[in-house]
Amino acid sequence: MTRARRIGDVPSMANNLRSLRKLKNLKLQDAADLMGVSRSQYVKLERGERRLTSDYIAQAAKAFGVDEASVIADQRTSRIVGRVGAGSEAHFYVDGDEEFEEVPTPPGGTEHTVGLEIRGDSIGPFFNQWLVFYDDVRNPVTADLIGHLCIVETIEGKVLVKKLMKGSEQGLFHLLSQTESPMEDQDLVWAAKVTALTPR
């Protein structure tokens, strides 16, 4: 005998609870507390072992600060491919052995969108450990990036978040930040316009 579906149930579907939790940097218990459910209930919901009712969807949307569609919609994810310095130093592990994290792609992102974690405060202390996203790497650097906040790699291998300005010679660029002196006449390997900044 087929069991009747309870009112408020929605058909079985993938959900974005894990990616939303990771984006907020929450532990399982933290997410469960925010949703007002037990840890074991939350784990079953996140794994899709328990069906999301409309009540659960509403609770999750409130807990993660998103609309209800973001909880259940098929959502694209982007890889966090490294760390980027907002100051003059940077560690970039795009070629490293660390496990790459997947987070929800910000609005307007594409299948090419990737992210980096900001380390440093030269674009403002508020943005330390935020995620910065980009998708269109320019190598060589093109003039339409002038005046924009960009991810750049210098010839010395530093990967930074800076406002890109025209340098004193063709092919050289000034890199500006809020709290540090400009890095003048830098030779860049590549640059990409920042498409989104989101908190951890």
PDB file of C-alpha atoms in Angstrom:
ATOM      1  CA  MET A   1       0.000   0.000   0.000  1.00  0.00           C
ATOM      2  CA  THR A   2       1.367   3.382  -0.984  1.00  0.00           C
ATOM      3  CA  ARG A   3       1.747   5.861   1.842  1.00  0.00           C
ATOM      4  CA  ALA A   4      -0.063   9.149   1.286  1.00  0.00           C
ATOM      5  CA  ARG A   5       2.165  12.165   0.972  1.00  0.00           C
ATOM      6  CA  ARG A   6       1.792  14.519   3.936  1.00  0.00           C
ATOM      7  CA  ILE A   7       0.677  18.069   3.317  1.00  0.00           C
ATOM      8  CA  GLY A   8       3.724  20.287   3.069  1.00  0.00           C
ATOM      9  CA  ASP A   9       5.995  17.629   1.604  1.00  0.00           C
ATOM     10  CA  VAL A  10       7.725  18.370  -1.654  1.00  0.00           C
ATOM     11  CA  PRO A  11       8.926  15.736  -4.119  1.00  0.00           C
ATOM     12  CA  SER A  12      12.351  14.281  -3.490  1.00  0.00           C
ATOM     13  CA  MET A  13      14.981  16.618  -4.908  1.00  0.00           C
ATOM     14  CA  ALA A  14      18.555  17.694  -4.479  1.00  0.00           C
ATOM     15  CA  ASN A  15      19.104  20.492  -2.000  1.00  0.00           C
ATOM     16  CA  ASN A  16      21.787  23.074  -1.354  1.00  0.00           C
ATOM     17  CA  LEU A  17      22.005  22.776   2.433  1.00  0.00           C
ATOM     18  CA  ARG A  18      25.617  21.598   2.422  1.00  0.00           C
ATOM     19  CA  SER A  19      26.874  24.308   0.084  1.00  0.00           C
ATOM     20  CA  LEU A  20      24.925  27.000   1.961  1.00  0.00           C
ATOM     21  CA  ARG A  21      26.325  25.749   5.279  1.00  0.00           C
ATOM     22  CA  LYS A  22      29.873  25.742   3.890  1.00  0.00           C
ATOM     23  CA  LEU A  23      29.439  29.237   2.471  1.00  0.00           C
ATOM     24  CA  LYS A  24      28.516  30.461   5.979  1.00  0.00           C
ATOM     25  CA  ASN A  25      31.399  28.423   7.472  1.00  0.00           C
ATOM     26  CA  LEU A  26      29.048  26.640   9.872  1.00  0.00           C
ATOM     27  CA  LYS A  27      29.469  23.306  11.610  1.00  0.00           C
ATOM     28  CA  LEU A  28      26.632  20.776  11.398  1.00  0.00           C
ATOM     29  CA  GLN A  29      25.455  21.565  14.938  1.00  0.00           C
ATOM     30  CA  ASP A  30      25.473  25.321  14.206  1.00  0.00           C
ATOM     31  CA  ALA A  31      23.288  24.819  11.134  1.00  0.00           C
ATOM     32  CA  ALA A  32      20.955  22.521  13.065  1.00  0.00           C
ATOM     33  CA  ASP A  33      20.607  25.109  15.839  1.00  0.00           C
ATOM     34  CA  LEU A  34      19.829  27.871  13.340  1.00  0.00           C
ATOM     35  CA  MET A  35      17.135  25.721  11.749  1.00  0.00           C
ATOM     36  CA  GLY A  36      15.725  24.644  15.107  1.00  0.00           C
ATOM     37  CA  VAL A  37      16.242  20.924  14.518  1.00  0.00           C
ATOM     38  CA  SER A  38      18.442  18.256  16.077  1.00  0.00           C
ATOM     39  CA  ARG A  39      21.877  17.557  14.607  1.00  0.00           C
ATOM     40  CA  SER A  40      20.777  14.119  13.402  1.00  0.00           C
ATOM     41  CA  GLN A  41      17.667  15.604  11.743  1.00  0.00           C
ATOM     42  CA  TYR A  42      19.801  18.223  10.019  1.00  0.00           C
ATOM     43  CA  VAL A  43      22.312  15.636   8.765  1.00  0.00           C
ATOM     44  CA  LYS A  44      19.471  13.591   7.224  1.00  0.00           C
ATOM     45  CA  LEU A  45      18.048  16.702   5.562  1.00  0.00           C
ATOM     46  CA  GLU A  46      21.431  17.761   4.194  1.00  0.00           C
ATOM     47  CA  ARG A  47      22.134  14.281   2.827  1.00  0.00           C
ATOM     48  CA  GLY A  48      18.686  14.072   1.266  1.00  0.00           C
ATOM     49  CA  GLU A  49      17.767  11.105   3.485  1.00  0.00           C
ATOM     50  CA  ARG A  50      14.783  13.047   4.825  1.00  0.00           C
ATOM     51  CA  ARG A  51      12.469  14.925   2.492  1.00  0.00           C
ATOM     52  CA  LEU A  52      12.425  18.703   2.800  1.00  0.00           C
ATOM     53  CA  THR A  53       8.947  19.884   3.718  1.00  0.00           C
ATOM     54  CA  SER A  54       7.855  23.428   2.992  1.00  0.00           C
ATOM     55  CA  ASP A  55       8.437  24.180   6.695  1.00  0.00           C
ATOM     56  CA  TYR A  56      12.010  22.895   6.535  1.00  0.00           C
ATOM     57  CA  ILE A  57      12.635  24.908   3.371  1.00  0.00           C
ATOM     58  CA  ALA A  58      11.370  28.074   5.080  1.00  0.00           C
ATOM     59  CA  GLN A  59      13.487  27.358   8.182  1.00  0.00           C
ATOM     60  CA  ALA A  60      16.607  26.783   6.066  1.00  0.00           C
ATOM     61  CA  ALA A  61      16.035  29.951   4.045  1.00  0.00           C
ATOM     62  CA  LYS A  62      15.778  31.981   7.258  1.00  0.00           C
ATOM     63  CA  ALA A  63      18.769  30.226   8.845  1.00  0.00           C
ATOM     64  CA  PHE A  64      21.084  30.824   5.872  1.00  0.00           C
ATOM     65  CA  GLY A  65      19.704  34.228   4.882  1.00  0.00           C
ATOM     66  CA  VAL A  66      18.630  33.215   1.369  1.00  0.00           C
ATOM     67  CA  ASP A  67      15.334  32.896  -0.486  1.00  0.00           C
ATOM     68  CA  GLU A  68      13.524  29.570  -0.459  1.00  0.00           C
ATOM     69  CA  ALA A  69      14.387  28.816  -4.081  1.00  0.00           C
ATOM     70  CA  SER A  70      18.084  28.908  -3.171  1.00  0.00           C
ATOM     71  CA  VAL A  71      17.550  26.044  -0.731  1.00  0.00           C
ATOM     72  CA  ILE A  72      16.082  23.636  -3.285  1.00  0.00           C
ATOM     73  CA  ALA A  73      16.970  24.964  -6.731  1.00  0.00           C
ATOM     74  CA  ASP A  74      19.607  23.279  -8.823  1.00  0.00           C
ATOM     75  CA  GLN A  75      22.419  25.646  -7.968  1.00  0.00           C
ATOM     76  CA  ARG A  76      25.733  25.977  -9.757  1.00  0.00           C
ATOM     77  CA  THR A  77      28.841  25.787  -7.584  1.00  0.00           C
ATOM     78  CA  SER A  78      32.289  27.294  -8.023  1.00  0.00           C
ATOM     79  CA  ARG A  79      35.656  26.025  -6.857  1.00  0.00           C
ATOM     80  CA  ILE A  80      37.733  27.957  -4.348  1.00  0.00           C
ATOM     81  CA  VAL A  81      41.119  27.528  -6.021  1.00  0.00           C
ATOM     82  CA  GLY A  82      43.412  29.304  -3.590  1.00  0.00           C
ATOM     83  CA  ARG A  83      44.148  32.264  -1.391  1.00  0.00           C
ATOM     84  CA  VAL A  84      44.886  35.734  -2.643  1.00  0.00           C
ATOM     85  CA  GLY A  85      46.670  38.572  -0.866  1.00  0.00           C
ATOM     86  CA  ALA A  86      45.011  41.929  -0.519  1.00  0.00           C
ATOM     87  CA  GLY A  87      48.366  43.248   0.670  1.00  0.00           C
ATOM     88  CA  SER A  88      51.795  42.968  -0.895  1.00  0.00           C
ATOM     89  CA  GLU A  89      52.265  39.303   0.053  1.00  0.00           C
ATOM     90  CA  ALA A  90      50.252  36.330  -1.114  1.00  0.00           C
ATOM     91  CA  HIS A  91      50.077  32.573  -1.002  1.00  0.00           C
ATOM     92  CA  PHE A  92      48.368  31.047  -3.994  1.00  0.00           C
ATOM     93  CA  TYR A  93      47.824  27.295  -4.043  1.00  0.00           C
ATOM     94  CA  VAL A  94      46.008  26.751  -7.311  1.00  0.00           C
ATOM     95  CA  ASP A  95      48.549  24.045  -8.188  1.00  0.00           C
ATOM     96  CA  GLY A  96      48.796  22.642  -4.668  1.00  0.00           C
ATOM     97  CA  ASP A  97      47.559  19.405  -3.157  1.00  0.00           C
ATOM     98  CA  GLU A  98      44.932  20.935  -0.888  1.00  0.00           C
ATOM     99  CA  GLU A  99      41.335  19.811  -1.276  1.00  0.00           C
ATOM    100  CA  PHE A 100      39.356  22.362  -3.238  1.00  0.00           C
ATOM    101  CA  GLU A 101      36.195  23.652  -1.635  1.00  0.00           C
ATOM    102  CA  GLU A 102      32.966  24.112  -3.603  1.00  0.00           C
ATOM    103  CA  VAL A 103      30.667  27.025  -2.775  1.00  0.00           C
ATOM    104  CA  PRO A 104      27.496  28.391  -4.405  1.00  0.00           C
ATOM    105  CA  THR A 105      28.284  30.450  -7.493  1.00  0.00           C
ATOM    106  CA  PRO A 106      27.387  34.109  -6.901  1.00  0.00           C
ATOM    107  CA  PRO A 107      24.579  35.668  -8.963  1.00  0.00           C
ATOM    108  CA  GLY A 108      25.642  36.270 -12.556  1.00  0.00           C
ATOM    109  CA  GLY A 109      28.389  33.641 -12.366  1.00  0.00           C
ATOM    110  CA  THR A 110      29.109  31.133 -15.113  1.00  0.00           C
ATOM    111  CA  GLU A 111      30.556  27.634 -15.353  1.00  0.00           C
ATOM    112  CA  HIS A 112      33.971  29.346 -15.579  1.00  0.00           C
ATOM    113  CA  THR A 113      33.614  31.264 -12.299  1.00  0.00           C
ATOM    114  CA  VAL A 114      36.165  30.386  -9.624  1.00  0.00           C
ATOM    115  CA  GLY A 115      36.913  31.936  -6.255  1.00  0.00           C
ATOM    116  CA  LEU A 116      39.787  32.809  -3.979  1.00  0.00           C
ATOM    117  CA  GLU A 117      39.904  33.534  -0.259  1.00  0.00           C
ATOM    118  CA  ILE A 118      41.213  37.026   0.528  1.00  0.00           C
ATOM    119  CA  ARG A 119      44.019  37.268   3.090  1.00  0.00           C
ATOM    120  CA  GLY A 120      45.013  40.747   4.223  1.00  0.00           C
ATOM    121  CA  ASP A 121      43.353  44.117   4.623  1.00  0.00           C
ATOM    122  CA  SER A 122      44.661  46.447   1.930  1.00  0.00           C
ATOM    123  CA  ILE A 123      41.189  46.710   0.370  1.00  0.00           C
ATOM    124  CA  GLY A 124      39.791  47.216   3.869  1.00  0.00           C
ATOM    125  CA  PRO A 125      39.914  45.046   7.014  1.00  0.00           C
ATOM    126  CA  PHE A 126      36.251  44.161   6.522  1.00  0.00           C
ATOM    127  CA  PHE A 127      37.159  41.961   3.520  1.00  0.00           C
ATOM    128  CA  ASN A 128      39.822  39.806   5.196  1.00  0.00           C
ATOM    129  CA  GLN A 129      38.842  36.139   4.622  1.00  0.00           C
ATOM    130  CA  TRP A 130      35.994  37.028   2.251  1.00  0.00           C
ATOM    131  CA  LEU A 131      35.671  35.156  -1.030  1.00  0.00           C
ATOM    132  CA  VAL A 132      36.431  36.949  -4.285  1.00  0.00           C
ATOM    133  CA  PHE A 133      35.217  35.562  -7.618  1.00  0.00           C
ATOM    134  CA  TYR A 134      36.344  35.966 -11.229  1.00  0.00           C
ATOM    135  CA  ASP A 135      35.859  34.134 -14.509  1.00  0.00           C
ATOM    136  CA  ASP A 136      37.598  35.903 -17.409  1.00  0.00           C
ATOM    137  CA  VAL A 137      41.393  35.728 -17.162  1.00  0.00           C
ATOM    138  CA  ARG A 138      43.203  38.137 -19.514  1.00  0.00           C
ATOM    139  CA  ASN A 139      46.707  37.167 -20.593  1.00  0.00           C
ATOM    140  CA  PRO A 140      47.993  39.577 -21.743  1.00  0.00           C
ATOM    141  CA  VAL A 141      46.157  42.156 -19.640  1.00  0.00           C
ATOM    142  CA  THR A 142      43.678  44.203 -21.682  1.00  0.00           C
ATOM    143  CA  ALA A 143      42.874  47.927 -21.444  1.00  0.00           C
ATOM    144  CA  ASP A 144      39.211  47.377 -20.505  1.00  0.00           C
ATOM    145  CA  LEU A 145      40.344  46.218 -17.035  1.00  0.00           C
ATOM    146  CA  ILE A 146      41.840  49.644 -16.224  1.00  0.00           C
ATOM    147  CA  GLY A 147      40.016  51.267 -13.306  1.00  0.00           C
ATOM    148  CA  HIS A 148      38.497  47.994 -12.068  1.00  0.00           C
ATOM    149  CA  LEU A 149      39.125  45.860  -8.985  1.00  0.00           C
ATOM    150  CA  CYS A 150      41.007  42.832 -10.301  1.00  0.00           C
ATOM    151  CA  ILE A 151      42.833  39.686  -9.336  1.00  0.00           C
ATOM    152  CA  VAL A 152      46.352  40.040 -10.750  1.00  0.00           C
ATOM    153  CA  GLU A 153      49.525  37.981 -10.845  1.00  0.00           C
ATOM    154  CA  THR A 154      52.804  39.869 -10.912  1.00  0.00           C
ATOM    155  CA  ILE A 155      55.865  38.649 -12.773  1.00  0.00           C
ATOM    156  CA  GLU A 156      57.297  37.692  -9.332  1.00  0.00           C
ATOM    157  CA  GLY A 157      54.377  35.314  -8.806  1.00  0.00           C
ATOM    158  CA  LYS A 158      52.382  37.388  -6.286  1.00  0.00           C
ATOM    159  CA  VAL A 159      48.622  37.028  -6.707  1.00  0.00           C
ATOM    160  CA  LEU A 160      46.808  40.080  -5.356  1.00  0.00           C
ATOM    161  CA  VAL A 161      43.471  41.892  -5.214  1.00  0.00           C
ATOM    162  CA  LYS A 162      44.105  45.444  -6.478  1.00  0.00           C
ATOM    163  CA  LYS A 163      42.556  48.266  -8.448  1.00  0.00           C
ATOM    164  CA  LEU A 164      44.277  48.184 -11.825  1.00  0.00           C
ATOM    165  CA  MET A 165      45.515  51.450 -13.315  1.00  0.00           C
ATOM    166  CA  LYS A 166      47.605  52.334 -16.364  1.00  0.00           C
ATOM    167  CA  GLY A 167      51.367  52.466 -15.711  1.00  0.00           C
ATOM    168  CA  SER A 168      53.942  54.920 -17.057  1.00  0.00           C
ATOM    169  CA  GLU A 169      54.818  52.650 -19.986  1.00  0.00           C
ATOM    170  CA  GLN A 170      52.936  50.358 -22.331  1.00  0.00           C
ATOM    171  CA  GLY A 171      52.457  46.947 -20.697  1.00  0.00           C
ATOM    172  CA  LEU A 172      53.059  48.178 -17.120  1.00  0.00           C
ATOM    173  CA  PHE A 173      50.367  48.803 -14.507  1.00  0.00           C
ATOM    174  CA  HIS A 174      49.929  50.603 -11.201  1.00  0.00           C
ATOM    175  CA  LEU A 175      48.192  48.521  -8.508  1.00  0.00           C
ATOM    176  CA  LEU A 176      46.184  50.489  -5.953  1.00  0.00           C
ATOM    177  CA  SER A 177      44.740  49.632  -2.554  1.00  0.00           C
ATOM    178  CA  GLN A 178      43.073  51.541   0.285  1.00  0.00           C
ATOM    179  CA  THR A 179      45.657  51.073   3.022  1.00  0.00           C
ATOM    180  CA  GLU A 180      49.008  50.613   1.252  1.00  0.00           C
ATOM    181  CA  SER A 181      51.180  52.665  -1.083  1.00  0.00           C
ATOM    182  CA  PRO A 182      50.611  52.010  -4.794  1.00  0.00           C
ATOM    183  CA  MET A 183      52.668  49.283  -6.421  1.00  0.00           C
ATOM    184  CA  GLU A 184      53.842  51.199  -9.470  1.00  0.00           C
ATOM    185  CA  ASP A 185      54.773  49.974 -12.944  1.00  0.00           C
ATOM    186  CA  GLN A 186      54.145  46.305 -12.338  1.00  0.00           C
ATOM    187  CA  ASP A 187      54.661  43.752 -15.093  1.00  0.00           C
ATOM    188  CA  LEU A 188      51.667  41.410 -14.900  1.00  0.00           C
ATOM    189  CA  VAL A 189      51.297  37.823 -16.057  1.00  0.00           C
ATOM    190  CA  TRP A 190      47.493  38.021 -16.063  1.00  0.00           C
ATOM    191  CA  ALA A 191      44.541  39.895 -14.633  1.00  0.00           C
ATOM    192  CA  ALA A 192      40.843  39.156 -14.168  1.00  0.00           C
ATOM    193  CA  LYS A 193      38.056  41.523 -13.185  1.00  0.00           C
ATOM    194  CA  VAL A 194      36.446  40.751  -9.819  1.00  0.00           C
ATOM    195  CA  THR A 195      32.832  39.746 -10.437  1.00  0.00           C
ATOM    196  CA  ALA A 196      31.699  39.247  -6.830  1.00  0.00           C
ATOM    197  CA  LEU A 197      32.788  39.495  -3.207  1.00  0.00           C
ATOM    198  CA  THR A 198      30.988  37.421  -0.576  1.00  0.00           C
ATOM    199  CA  PRO A 199      31.552  36.874   3.147  1.00  0.00           C
ATOM    200  CA  ARG A 200      32.675  33.527   4.491  1.00  0.00           C
TER     201      ARG A 200
END
